[in-house]
PDB file of C-alpha atoms in Angstrom:
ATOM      1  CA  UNK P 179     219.596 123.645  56.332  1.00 42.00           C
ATOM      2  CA  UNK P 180     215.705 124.244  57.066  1.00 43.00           C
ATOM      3  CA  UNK P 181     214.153 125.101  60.157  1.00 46.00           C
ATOM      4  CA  UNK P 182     213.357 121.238  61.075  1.00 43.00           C
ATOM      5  CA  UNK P 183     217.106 120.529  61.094  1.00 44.00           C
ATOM      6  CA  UNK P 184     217.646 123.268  63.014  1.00 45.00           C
ATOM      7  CA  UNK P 185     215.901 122.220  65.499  1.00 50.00           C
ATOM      8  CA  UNK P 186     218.323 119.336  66.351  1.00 80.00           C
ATOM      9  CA  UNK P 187     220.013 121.711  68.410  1.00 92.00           C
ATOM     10  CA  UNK P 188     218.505 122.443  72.089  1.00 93.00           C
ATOM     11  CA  UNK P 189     217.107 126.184  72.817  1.00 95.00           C
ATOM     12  CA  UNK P 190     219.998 125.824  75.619  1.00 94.00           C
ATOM     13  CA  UNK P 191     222.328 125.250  72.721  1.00 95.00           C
ATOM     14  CA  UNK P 192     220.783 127.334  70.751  1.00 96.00           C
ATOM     15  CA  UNK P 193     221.067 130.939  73.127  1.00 97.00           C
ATOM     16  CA  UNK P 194     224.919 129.798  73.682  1.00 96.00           C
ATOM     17  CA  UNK P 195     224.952 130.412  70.029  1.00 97.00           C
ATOM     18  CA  UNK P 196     223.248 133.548  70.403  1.00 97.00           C
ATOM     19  CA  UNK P 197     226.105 134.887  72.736  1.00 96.00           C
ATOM     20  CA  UNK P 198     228.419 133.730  70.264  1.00 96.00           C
ATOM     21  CA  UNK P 199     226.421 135.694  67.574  1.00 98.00           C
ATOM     22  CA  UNK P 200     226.193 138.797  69.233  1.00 97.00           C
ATOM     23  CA  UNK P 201     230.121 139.163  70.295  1.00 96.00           C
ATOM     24  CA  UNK P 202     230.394 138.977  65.816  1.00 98.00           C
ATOM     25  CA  UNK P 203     227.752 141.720  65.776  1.00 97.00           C
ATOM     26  CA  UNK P 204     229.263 143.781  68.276  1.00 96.00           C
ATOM     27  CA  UNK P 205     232.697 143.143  66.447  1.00 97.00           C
ATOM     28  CA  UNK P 206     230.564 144.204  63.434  1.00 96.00           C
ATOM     29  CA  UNK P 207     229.796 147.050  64.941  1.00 94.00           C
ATOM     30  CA  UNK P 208     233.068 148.153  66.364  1.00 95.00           C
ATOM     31  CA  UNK P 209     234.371 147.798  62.403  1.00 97.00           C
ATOM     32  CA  UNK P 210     231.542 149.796  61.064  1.00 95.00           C
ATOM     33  CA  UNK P 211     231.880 152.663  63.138  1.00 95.00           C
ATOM     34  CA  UNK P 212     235.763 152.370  62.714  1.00 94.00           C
ATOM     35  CA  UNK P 213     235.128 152.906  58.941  1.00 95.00           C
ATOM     36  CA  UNK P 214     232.604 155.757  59.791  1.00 95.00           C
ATOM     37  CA  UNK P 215     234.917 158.215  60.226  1.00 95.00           C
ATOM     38  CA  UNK P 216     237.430 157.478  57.338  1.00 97.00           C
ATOM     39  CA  UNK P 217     234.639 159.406  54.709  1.00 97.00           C
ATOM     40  CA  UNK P 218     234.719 162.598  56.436  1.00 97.00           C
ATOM     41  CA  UNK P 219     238.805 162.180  57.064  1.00 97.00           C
ATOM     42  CA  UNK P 220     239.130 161.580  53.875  1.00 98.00           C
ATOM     43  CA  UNK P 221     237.278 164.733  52.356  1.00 98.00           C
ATOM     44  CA  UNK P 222     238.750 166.958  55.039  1.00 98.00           C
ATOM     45  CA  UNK P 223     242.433 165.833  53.371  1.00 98.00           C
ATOM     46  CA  UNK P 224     241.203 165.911  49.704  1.00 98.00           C
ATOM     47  CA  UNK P 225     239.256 169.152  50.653  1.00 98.00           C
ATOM     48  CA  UNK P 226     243.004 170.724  51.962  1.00 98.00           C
ATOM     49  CA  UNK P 227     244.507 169.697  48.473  1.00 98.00           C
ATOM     50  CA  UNK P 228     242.265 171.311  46.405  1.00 98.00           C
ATOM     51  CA  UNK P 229     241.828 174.580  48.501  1.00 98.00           C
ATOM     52  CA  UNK P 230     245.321 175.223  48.158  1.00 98.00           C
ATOM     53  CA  UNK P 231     245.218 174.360  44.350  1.00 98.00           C
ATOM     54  CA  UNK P 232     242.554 176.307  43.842  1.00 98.00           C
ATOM     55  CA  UNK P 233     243.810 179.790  45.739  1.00 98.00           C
ATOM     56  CA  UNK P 234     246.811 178.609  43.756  1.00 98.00           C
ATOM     57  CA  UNK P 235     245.992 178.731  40.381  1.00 98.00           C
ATOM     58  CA  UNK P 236     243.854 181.498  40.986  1.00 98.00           C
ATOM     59  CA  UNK P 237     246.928 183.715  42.267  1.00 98.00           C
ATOM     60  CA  UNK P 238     249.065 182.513  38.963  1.00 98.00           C
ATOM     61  CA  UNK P 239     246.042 183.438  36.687  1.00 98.00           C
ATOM     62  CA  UNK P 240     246.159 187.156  38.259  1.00 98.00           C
ATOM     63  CA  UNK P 241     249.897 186.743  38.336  1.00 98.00           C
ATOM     64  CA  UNK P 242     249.599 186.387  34.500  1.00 98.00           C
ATOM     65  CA  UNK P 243     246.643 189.144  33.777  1.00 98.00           C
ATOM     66  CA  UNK P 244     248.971 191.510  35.586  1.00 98.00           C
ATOM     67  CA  UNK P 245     252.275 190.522  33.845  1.00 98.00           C
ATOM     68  CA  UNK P 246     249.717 191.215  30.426  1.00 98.00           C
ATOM     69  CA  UNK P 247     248.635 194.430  31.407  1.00 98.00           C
ATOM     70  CA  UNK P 248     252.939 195.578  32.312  1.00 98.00           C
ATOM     71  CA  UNK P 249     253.599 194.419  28.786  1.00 98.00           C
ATOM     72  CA  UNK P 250     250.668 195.774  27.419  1.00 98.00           C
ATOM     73  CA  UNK P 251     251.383 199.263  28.769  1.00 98.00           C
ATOM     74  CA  UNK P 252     255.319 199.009  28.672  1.00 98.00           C
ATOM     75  CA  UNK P 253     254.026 198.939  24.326  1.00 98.00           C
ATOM     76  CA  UNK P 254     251.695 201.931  25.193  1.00 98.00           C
ATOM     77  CA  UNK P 255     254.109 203.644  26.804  1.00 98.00           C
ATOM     78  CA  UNK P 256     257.104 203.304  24.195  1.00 98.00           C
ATOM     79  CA  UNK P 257     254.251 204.344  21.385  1.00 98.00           C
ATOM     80  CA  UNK P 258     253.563 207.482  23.716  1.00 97.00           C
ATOM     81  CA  UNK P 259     257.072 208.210  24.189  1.00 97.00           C
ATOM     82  CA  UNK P 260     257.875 208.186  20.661  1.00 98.00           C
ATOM     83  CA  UNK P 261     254.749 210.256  19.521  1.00 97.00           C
ATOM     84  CA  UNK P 262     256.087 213.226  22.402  1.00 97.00           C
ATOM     85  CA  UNK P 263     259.638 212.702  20.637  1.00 96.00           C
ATOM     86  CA  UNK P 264     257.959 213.025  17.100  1.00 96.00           C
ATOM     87  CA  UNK P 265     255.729 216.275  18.980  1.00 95.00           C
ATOM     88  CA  UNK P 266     258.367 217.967  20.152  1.00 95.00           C
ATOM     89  CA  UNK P 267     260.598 217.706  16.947  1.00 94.00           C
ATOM     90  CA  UNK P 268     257.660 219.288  14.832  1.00 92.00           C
ATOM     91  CA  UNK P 269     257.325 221.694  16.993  1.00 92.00           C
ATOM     92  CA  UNK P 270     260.509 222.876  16.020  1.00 91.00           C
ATOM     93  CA  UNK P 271     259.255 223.107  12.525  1.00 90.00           C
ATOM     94  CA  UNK P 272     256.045 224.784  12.858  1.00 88.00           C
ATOM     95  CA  UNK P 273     255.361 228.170  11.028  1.00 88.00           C
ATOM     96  CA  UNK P 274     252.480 229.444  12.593  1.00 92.00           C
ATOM     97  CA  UNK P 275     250.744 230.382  15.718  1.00 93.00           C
ATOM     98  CA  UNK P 276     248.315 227.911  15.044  1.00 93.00           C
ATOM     99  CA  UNK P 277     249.736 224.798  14.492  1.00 93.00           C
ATOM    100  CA  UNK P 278     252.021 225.738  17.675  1.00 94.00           C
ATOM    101  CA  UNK P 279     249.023 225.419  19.904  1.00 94.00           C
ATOM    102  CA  UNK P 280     247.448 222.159  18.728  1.00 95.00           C
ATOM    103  CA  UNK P 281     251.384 220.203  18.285  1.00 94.00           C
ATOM    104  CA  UNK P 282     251.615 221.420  22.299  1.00 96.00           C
ATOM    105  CA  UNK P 283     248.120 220.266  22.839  1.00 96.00           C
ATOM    106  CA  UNK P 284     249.494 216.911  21.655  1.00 96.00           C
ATOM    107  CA  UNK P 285     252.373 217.106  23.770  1.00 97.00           C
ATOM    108  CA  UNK P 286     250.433 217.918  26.552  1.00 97.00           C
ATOM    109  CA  UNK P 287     248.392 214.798  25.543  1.00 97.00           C
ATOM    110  CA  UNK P 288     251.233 212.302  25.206  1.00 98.00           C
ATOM    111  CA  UNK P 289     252.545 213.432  28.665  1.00 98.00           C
ATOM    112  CA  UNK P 290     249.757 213.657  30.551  1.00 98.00           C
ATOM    113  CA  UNK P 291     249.323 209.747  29.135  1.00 98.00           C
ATOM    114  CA  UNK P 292     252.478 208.686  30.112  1.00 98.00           C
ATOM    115  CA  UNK P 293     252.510 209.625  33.562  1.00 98.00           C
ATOM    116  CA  UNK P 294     249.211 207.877  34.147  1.00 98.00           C
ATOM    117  CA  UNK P 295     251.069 205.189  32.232  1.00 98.00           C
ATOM    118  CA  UNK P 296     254.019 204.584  34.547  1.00 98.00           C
ATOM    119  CA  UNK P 297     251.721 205.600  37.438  1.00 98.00           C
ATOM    120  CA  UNK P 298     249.683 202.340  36.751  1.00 98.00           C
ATOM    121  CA  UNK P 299     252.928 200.593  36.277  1.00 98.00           C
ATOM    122  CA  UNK P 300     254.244 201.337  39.711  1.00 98.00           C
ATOM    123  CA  UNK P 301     250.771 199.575  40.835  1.00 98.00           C
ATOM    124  CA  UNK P 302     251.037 196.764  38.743  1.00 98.00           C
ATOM    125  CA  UNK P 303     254.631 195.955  39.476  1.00 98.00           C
ATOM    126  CA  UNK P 304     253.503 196.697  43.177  1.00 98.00           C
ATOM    127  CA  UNK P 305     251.706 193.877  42.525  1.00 98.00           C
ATOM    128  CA  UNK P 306     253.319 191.766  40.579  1.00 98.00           C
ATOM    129  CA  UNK P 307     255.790 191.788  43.526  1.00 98.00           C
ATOM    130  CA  UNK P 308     253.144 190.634  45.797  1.00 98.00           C
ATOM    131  CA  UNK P 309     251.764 187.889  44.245  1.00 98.00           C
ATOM    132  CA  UNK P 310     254.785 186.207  42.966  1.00 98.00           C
ATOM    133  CA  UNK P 311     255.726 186.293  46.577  1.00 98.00           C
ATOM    134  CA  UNK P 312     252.384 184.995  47.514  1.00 98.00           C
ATOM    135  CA  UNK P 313     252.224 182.204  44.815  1.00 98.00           C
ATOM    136  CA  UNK P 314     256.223 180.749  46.120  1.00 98.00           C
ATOM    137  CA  UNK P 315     254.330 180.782  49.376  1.00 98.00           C
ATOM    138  CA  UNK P 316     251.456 179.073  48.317  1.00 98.00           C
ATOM    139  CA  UNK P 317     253.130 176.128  46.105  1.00 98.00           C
ATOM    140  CA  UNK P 318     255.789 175.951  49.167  1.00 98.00           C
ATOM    141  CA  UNK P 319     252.507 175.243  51.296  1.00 98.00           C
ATOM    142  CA  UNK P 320     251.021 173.100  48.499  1.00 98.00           C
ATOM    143  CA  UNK P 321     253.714 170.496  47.839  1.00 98.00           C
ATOM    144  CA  UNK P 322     254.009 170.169  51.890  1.00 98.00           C
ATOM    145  CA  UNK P 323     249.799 169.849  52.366  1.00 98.00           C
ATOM    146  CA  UNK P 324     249.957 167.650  49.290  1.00 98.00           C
ATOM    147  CA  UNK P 325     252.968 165.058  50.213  1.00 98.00           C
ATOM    148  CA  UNK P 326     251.588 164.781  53.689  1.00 98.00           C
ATOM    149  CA  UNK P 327     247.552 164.455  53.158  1.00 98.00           C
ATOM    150  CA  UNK P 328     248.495 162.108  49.705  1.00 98.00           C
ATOM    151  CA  UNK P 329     250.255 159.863  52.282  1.00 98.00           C
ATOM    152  CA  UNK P 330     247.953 159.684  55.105  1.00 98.00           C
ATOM    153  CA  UNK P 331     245.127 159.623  52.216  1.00 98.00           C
ATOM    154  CA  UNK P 332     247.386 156.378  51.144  1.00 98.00           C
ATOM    155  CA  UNK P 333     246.969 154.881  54.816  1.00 98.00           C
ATOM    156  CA  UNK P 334     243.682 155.442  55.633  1.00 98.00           C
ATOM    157  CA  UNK P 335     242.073 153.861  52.275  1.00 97.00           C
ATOM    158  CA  UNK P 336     244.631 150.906  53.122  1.00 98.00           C
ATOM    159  CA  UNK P 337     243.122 150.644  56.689  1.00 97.00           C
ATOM    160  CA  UNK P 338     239.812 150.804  55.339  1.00 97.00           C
ATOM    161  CA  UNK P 339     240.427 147.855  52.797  1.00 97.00           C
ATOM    162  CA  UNK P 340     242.107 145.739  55.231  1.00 98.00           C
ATOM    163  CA  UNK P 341     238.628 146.682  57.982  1.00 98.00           C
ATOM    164  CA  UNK P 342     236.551 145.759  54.619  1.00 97.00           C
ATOM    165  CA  UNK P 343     238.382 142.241  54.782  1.00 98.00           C
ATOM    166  CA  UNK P 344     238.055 141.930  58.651  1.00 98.00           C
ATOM    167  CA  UNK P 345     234.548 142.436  57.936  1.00 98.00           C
ATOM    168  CA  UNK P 346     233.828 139.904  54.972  1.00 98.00           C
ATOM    169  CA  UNK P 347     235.324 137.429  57.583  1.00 98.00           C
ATOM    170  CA  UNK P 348     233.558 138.393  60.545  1.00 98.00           C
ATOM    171  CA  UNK P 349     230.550 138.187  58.776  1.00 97.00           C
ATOM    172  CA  UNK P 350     230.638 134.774  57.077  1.00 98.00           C
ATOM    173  CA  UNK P 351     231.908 133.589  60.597  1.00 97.00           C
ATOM    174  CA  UNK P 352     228.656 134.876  61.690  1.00 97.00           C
ATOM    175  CA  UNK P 353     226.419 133.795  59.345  1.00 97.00           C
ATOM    176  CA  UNK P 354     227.609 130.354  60.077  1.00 97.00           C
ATOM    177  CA  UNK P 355     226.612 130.331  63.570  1.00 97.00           C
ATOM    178  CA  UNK P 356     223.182 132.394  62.467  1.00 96.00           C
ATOM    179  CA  UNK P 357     222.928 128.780  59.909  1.00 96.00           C
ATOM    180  CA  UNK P 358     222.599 126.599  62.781  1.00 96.00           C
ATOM    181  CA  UNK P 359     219.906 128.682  64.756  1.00 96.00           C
ATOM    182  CA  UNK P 360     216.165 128.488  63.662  1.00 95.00           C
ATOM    183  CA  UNK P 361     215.168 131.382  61.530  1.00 94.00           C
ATOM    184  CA  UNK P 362     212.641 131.858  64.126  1.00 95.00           C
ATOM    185  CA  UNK P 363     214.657 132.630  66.947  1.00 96.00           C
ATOM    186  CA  UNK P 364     217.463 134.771  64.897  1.00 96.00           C
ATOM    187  CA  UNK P 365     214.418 137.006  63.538  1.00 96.00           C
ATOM    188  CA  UNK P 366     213.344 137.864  67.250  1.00 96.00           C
ATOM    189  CA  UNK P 367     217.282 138.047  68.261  1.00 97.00           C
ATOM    190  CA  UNK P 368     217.659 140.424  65.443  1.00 95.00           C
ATOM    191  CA  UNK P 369     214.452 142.667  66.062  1.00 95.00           C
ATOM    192  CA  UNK P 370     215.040 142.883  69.897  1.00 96.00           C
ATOM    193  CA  UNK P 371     219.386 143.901  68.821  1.00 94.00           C
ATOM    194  CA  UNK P 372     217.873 146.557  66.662  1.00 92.00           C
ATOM    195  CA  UNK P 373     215.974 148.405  69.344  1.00 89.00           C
ATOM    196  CA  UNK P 374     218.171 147.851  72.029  1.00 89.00           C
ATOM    197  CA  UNK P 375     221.433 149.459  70.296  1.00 86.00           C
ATOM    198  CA  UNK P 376     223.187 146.184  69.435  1.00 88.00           C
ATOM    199  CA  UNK P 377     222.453 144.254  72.898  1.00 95.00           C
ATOM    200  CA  UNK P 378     219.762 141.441  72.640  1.00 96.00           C
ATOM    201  CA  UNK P 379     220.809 138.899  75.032  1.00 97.00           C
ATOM    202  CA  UNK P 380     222.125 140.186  78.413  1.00 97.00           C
ATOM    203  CA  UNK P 381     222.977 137.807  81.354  1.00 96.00           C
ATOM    204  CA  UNK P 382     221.134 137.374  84.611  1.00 96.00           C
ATOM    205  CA  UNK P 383     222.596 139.414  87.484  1.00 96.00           C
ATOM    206  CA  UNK P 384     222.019 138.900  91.069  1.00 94.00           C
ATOM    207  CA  UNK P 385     218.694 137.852  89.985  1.00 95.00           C
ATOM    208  CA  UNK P 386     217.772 140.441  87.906  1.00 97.00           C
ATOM    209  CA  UNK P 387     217.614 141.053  84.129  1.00 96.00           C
ATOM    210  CA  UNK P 388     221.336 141.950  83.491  1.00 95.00           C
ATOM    211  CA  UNK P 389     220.349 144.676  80.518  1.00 94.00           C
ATOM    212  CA  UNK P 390     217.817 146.721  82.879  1.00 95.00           C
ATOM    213  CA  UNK P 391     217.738 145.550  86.339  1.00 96.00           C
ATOM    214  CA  UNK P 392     214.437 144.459  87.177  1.00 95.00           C
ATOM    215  CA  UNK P 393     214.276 141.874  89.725  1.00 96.00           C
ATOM    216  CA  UNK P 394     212.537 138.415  88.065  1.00 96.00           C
ATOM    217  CA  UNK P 395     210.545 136.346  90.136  1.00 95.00           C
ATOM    218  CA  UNK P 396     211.393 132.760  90.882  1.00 95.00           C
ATOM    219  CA  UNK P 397     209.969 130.848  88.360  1.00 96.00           C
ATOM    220  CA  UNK P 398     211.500 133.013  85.667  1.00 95.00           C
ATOM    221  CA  UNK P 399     215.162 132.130  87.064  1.00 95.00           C
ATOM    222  CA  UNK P 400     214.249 128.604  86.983  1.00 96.00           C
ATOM    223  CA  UNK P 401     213.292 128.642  83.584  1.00 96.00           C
ATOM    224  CA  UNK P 402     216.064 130.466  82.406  1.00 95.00           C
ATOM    225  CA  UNK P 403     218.707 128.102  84.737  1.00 94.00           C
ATOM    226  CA  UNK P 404     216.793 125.165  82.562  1.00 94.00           C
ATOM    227  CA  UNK P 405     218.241 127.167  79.099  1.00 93.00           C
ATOM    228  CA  UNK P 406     214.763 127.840  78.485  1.00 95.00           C
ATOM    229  CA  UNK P 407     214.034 130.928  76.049  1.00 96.00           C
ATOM    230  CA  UNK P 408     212.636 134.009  78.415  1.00 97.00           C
ATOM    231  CA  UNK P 409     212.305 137.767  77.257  1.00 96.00           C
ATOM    232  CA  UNK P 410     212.590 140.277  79.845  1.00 96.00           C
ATOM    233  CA  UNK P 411     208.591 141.284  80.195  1.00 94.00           C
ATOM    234  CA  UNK P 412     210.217 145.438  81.195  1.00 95.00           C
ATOM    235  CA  UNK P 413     213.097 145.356  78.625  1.00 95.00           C
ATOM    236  CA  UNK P 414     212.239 142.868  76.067  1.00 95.00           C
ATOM    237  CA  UNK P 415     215.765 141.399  76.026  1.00 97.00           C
ATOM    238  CA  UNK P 416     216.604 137.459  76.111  1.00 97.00           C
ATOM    239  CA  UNK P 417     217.783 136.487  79.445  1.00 97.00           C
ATOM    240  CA  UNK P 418     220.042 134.101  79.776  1.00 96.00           C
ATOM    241  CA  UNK P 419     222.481 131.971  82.198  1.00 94.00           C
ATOM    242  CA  UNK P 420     225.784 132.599  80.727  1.00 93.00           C
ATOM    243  CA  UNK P 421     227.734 130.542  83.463  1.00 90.00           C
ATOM    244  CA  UNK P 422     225.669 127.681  82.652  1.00 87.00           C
ATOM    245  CA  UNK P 423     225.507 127.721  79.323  1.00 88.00           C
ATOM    246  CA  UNK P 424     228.839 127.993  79.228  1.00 83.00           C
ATOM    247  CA  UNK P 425     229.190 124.709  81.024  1.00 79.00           C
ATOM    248  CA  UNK P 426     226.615 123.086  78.910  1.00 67.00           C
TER     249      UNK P 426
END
């Protein structure tokens, strides 16, 4: 439809459909900043998931170095063990003064390694205690954080499809209206809604601009009882006469 046919329709007419215009924007709006929040929601839950996976798998992948190290030394031990065993049975066969001293020095050796052996054994299975406790913990916490946040993750991305339809339809609804109103007149409508946060036509009030209170003089009010097109000259808003132009 161009401009000319647009014109058809009064300015009266026209600024009725400008009400009806801006209740879909402010519905727009309303939708928008619904869906504003569902981003950092979202994260937050996703965010709680992975944590715990993460602080998870890193306890299991300690719980499995340490397990390594006990059967690492458990071999180092049993090799120590039976190199004292094979010590002290050749010490039993030695013939000389000599080879007395350095078969204890090995003895010595192999038990001065094995207590530092099952010393670091204690630690480890110290620990090994620990974390398996911590990791049963952890999943315990996991599966909970996970079944919960999974469903509400499940909810909000259906509420956000079903605002995503309420807003295809809003919009179109809108854009219908916006067809019948010269391009003109939505352009300023538009301009004046985006510096006034969303409200470009307010309605007179006690004869005063209804968006910022100052009084208008006479001639304004007539004009704007006649469905004429006047701007507020302090806020720059469209004034209009919504009882009459809802009777029109």
């Amino acid at each position: 439809m161009t401009d000319g046919a647009k014109e058809k329709l009064s300015m009266r007419e026209m600024l009725k459909l400008l009400l009806e215009i801006q209740e879909y924007d402010s519905k727009l709006l309303e939708l928008e900043m619904r869906k504003s929040f569902f981003p950092d929601l979202l994260k937050q839950l996703k965010d709680e998931i992975e944590n715990l996976e993460q602080e998870l798998s890193q306890k299991k992948e300690r719980l499995n170095e340490v397990k390594r190290e006990i059967d690492s030394l458990e071999l180092d031990l049993e090799s120590e063990k039976n190199g004292l065993d094979a010590s002290q049975k050749r010490l039993m066969k030695v013939s000389n003064n000599k080879e007395y001293d350095a078969v204890q020095t090995e003895i010595r050796t192999h038990e001065n390694n094995i207590a530092e052996i099952e010393q670091r054994l204690i630690v480890l299975m110290d620990e090994q205690e620990t974390l398996e406790r911590e990791v049963a913990d952890i999943q315990e916490k996991y599966d909970e954080t996970s079944r919960v946040n999974k469903s509400r993750i499940d909810e909000i991305e259906t509420n956000a499809a079903e605002i995503d339809g309420i807003i295809e339809k809003v919009r179109a609804e809108r854009d219908h209206l916006a067809s019948k109103v010269s391009r003109r007149l939505i352009r300023k409508y538009d301009m004046i809604r985006s510096g006034k946060q969303g409200v470009a036509v307010v309605p007179i009030v006690d004869r005063a601009c209804g968006g910022c209170r100052q009084a208008l003089p006479p001639q304004r009010i007539q004009e704007i009882s006649a469905g004429k097109l006047v701007i507020c000259e302090n806020c720059g808003r469209i004034i209009v006469d919504v009882e009459k132009l809802n009777k029109s």
